[in-house]
Tab-separated table of C-alpha atoms and ligand atoms in Angstrom:
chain	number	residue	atom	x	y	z
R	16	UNK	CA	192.018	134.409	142.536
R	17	UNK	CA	193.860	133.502	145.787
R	18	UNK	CA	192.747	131.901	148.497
R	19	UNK	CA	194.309	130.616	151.767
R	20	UNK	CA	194.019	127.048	152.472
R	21	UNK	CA	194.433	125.557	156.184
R	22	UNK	CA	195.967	121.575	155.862
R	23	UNK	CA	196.984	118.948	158.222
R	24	UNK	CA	200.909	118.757	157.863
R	25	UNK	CA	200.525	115.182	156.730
R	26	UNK	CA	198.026	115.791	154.191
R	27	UNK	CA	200.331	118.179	152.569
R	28	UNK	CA	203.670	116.630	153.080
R	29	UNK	CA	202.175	113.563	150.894
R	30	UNK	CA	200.569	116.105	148.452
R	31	UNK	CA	204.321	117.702	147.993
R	32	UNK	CA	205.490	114.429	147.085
R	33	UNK	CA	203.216	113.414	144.596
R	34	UNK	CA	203.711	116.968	143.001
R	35	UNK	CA	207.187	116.361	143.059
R	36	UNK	CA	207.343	112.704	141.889
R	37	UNK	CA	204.892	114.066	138.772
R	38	UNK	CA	206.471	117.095	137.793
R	39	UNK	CA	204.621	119.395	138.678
R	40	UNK	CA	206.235	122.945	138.993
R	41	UNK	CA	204.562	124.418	141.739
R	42	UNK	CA	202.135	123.435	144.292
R	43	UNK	CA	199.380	125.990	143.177
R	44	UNK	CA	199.913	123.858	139.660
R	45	UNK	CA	199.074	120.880	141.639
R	46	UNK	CA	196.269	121.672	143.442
R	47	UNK	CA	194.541	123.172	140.583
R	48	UNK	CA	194.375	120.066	138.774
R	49	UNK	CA	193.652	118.239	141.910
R	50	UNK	CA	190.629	120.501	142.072
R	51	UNK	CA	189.690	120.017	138.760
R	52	UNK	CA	189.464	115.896	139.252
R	53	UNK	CA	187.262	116.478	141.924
R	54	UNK	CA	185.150	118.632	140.032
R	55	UNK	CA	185.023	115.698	136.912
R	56	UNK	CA	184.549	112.848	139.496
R	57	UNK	CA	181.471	114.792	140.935
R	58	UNK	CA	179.803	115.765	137.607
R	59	UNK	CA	180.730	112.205	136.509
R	60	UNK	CA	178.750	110.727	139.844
R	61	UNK	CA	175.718	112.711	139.264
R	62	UNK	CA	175.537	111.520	135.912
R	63	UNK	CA	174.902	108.286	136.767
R	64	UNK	CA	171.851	107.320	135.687
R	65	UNK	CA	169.648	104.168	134.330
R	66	UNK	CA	170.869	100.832	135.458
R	67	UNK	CA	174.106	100.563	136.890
R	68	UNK	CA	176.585	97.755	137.985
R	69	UNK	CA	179.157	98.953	140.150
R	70	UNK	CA	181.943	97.554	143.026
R	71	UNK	CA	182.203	100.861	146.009
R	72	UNK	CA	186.043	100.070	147.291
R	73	UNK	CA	186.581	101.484	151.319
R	74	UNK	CA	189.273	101.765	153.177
R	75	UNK	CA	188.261	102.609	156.717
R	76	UNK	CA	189.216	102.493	160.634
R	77	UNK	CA	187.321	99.805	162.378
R	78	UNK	CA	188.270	100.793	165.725
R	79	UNK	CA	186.565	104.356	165.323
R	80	UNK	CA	183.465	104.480	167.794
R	81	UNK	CA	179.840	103.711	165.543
R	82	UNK	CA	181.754	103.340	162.226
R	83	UNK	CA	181.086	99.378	161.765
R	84	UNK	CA	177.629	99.344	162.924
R	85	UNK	CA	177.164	102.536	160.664
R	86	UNK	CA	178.369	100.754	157.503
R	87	UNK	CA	176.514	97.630	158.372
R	88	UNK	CA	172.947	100.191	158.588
R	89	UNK	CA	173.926	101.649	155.117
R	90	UNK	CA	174.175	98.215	153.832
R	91	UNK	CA	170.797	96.843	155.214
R	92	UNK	CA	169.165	99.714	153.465
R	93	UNK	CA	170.397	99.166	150.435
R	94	UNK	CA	169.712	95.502	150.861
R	95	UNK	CA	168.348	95.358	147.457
R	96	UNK	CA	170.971	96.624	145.368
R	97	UNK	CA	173.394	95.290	147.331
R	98	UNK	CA	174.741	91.748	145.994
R	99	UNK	CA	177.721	91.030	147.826
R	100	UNK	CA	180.617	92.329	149.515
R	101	UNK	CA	184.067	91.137	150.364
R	102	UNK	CA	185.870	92.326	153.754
R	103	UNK	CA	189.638	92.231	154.097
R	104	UNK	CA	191.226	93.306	157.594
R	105	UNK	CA	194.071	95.715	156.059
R	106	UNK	CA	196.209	95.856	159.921
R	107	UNK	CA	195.211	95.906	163.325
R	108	UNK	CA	192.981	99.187	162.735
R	109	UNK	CA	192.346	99.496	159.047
R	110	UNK	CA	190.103	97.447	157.046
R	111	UNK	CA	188.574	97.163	152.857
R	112	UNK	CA	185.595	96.173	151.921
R	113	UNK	CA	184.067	96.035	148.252
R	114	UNK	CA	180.267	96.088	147.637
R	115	UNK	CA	179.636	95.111	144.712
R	116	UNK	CA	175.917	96.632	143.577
R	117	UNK	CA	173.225	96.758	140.550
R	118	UNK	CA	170.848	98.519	140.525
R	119	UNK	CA	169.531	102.509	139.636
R	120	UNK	CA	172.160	104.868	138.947
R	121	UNK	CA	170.786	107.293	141.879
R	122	UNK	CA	170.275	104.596	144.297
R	123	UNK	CA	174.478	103.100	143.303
R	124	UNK	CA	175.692	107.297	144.374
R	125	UNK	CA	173.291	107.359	147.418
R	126	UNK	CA	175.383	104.476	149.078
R	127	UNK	CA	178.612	105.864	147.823
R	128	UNK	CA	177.714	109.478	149.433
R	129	UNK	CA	176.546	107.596	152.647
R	130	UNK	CA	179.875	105.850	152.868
R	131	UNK	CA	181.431	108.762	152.407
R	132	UNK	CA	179.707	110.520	154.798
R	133	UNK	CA	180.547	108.185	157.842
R	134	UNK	CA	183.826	109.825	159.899
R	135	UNK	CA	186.957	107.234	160.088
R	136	UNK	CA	186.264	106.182	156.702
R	137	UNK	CA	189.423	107.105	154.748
R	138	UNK	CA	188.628	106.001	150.924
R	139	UNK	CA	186.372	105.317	148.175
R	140	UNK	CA	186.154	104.577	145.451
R	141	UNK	CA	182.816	103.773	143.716
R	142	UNK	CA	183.189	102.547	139.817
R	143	UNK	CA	180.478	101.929	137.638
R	144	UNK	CA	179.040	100.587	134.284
R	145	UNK	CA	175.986	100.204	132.428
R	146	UNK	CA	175.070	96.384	132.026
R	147	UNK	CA	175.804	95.124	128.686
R	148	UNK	CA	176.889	98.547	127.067
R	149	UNK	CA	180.334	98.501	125.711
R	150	UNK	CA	182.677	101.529	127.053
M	206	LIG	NI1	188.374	94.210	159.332
C-alpha cells in the first residue's frame, strides 16, 4: 500500500540522515522499520503487567505555557508509585527529568502515556523490569 505522509522539514531532514548513516536504501525502507519499532514498543508497553520497577526518562521545554505545573499534577497522582526523581536543566529552555517508579505494571504505562500526552514534551523513554526476575 501507499500512503502520503505530511512532515515537518526538520523531522525529515534528521530522519534522512539516520537512514543514510545506517544504510538504509531508501526512505520507504526506513520508515517501515521505524513503523515497525513503534508497533513492538507499544505491544511491549501494554504488556506490562504484575509488579514493575521502572526509571520514565523526559526531555521537555520548560518554558512552554502549563507544561511544568502539568508534570508536577501527573506526579502528585502517582504519588505512590512514584519514589524519586532527578531534574537536570538541559539549556536555557530544555530540561530531563527521570522518575524512577515501582509499582503495578498498568499504573508504571499510565504515567508514561500521561507524560506523553502533555504538548512541549519532546522524549520518553519509560524502561522497565520485574523486581527480582532475571532478564
Ligand atoms: Ni529545568
Amino acid at each position: 500500500m501507499r500512503i502520503g505522509v505530511s512532515l515537518p522539514n526538520n523531522l525529515l531532514t534528521k530522519f534522512d540522515r539516520i537512514i543514510e548513516k545506517r544504510g538504509y536504501s531508501s526512505r520507504s525502507e526506513g520508515i517501515r522499520d521505524s513503523i515497525r519499532t513503534y508497533i513492538t514498543y507499544y505491544e511491549w508497553m501494554n504488556d506490562v503487567k504484575g509488579r514493575r520497577v521502572g526509571t520514565i526518562t523526559l526531555i521537555y521545554d520548560h518554558t512552554k505555557r502549563g507544561l511544568s505545573n502539568a508534570l508536577s499534577e501527573a506526579q502528585h497522582d502517582y504519588i505512590d508509585i512514584i519514589k524519586s526523581s532527578t531534574h537536570i536543566h538541559l539549556d536555557h529552555d530544555n530540561c530531563l527529568e527521570v522518575i524512577i517508579l515501582d509499582g503495578e505494571g498498568a499504573d508504571v504505562k499510565a504515567v508514561a502515556e500521561r507524560i506523553m500526552s502533555l504538548k512541549g514534551v519532546k522524549y520518553v523513554k519509560l524502561n522497565t523490569a520485574p523486581p527480582g526476575d532475571k532478564i
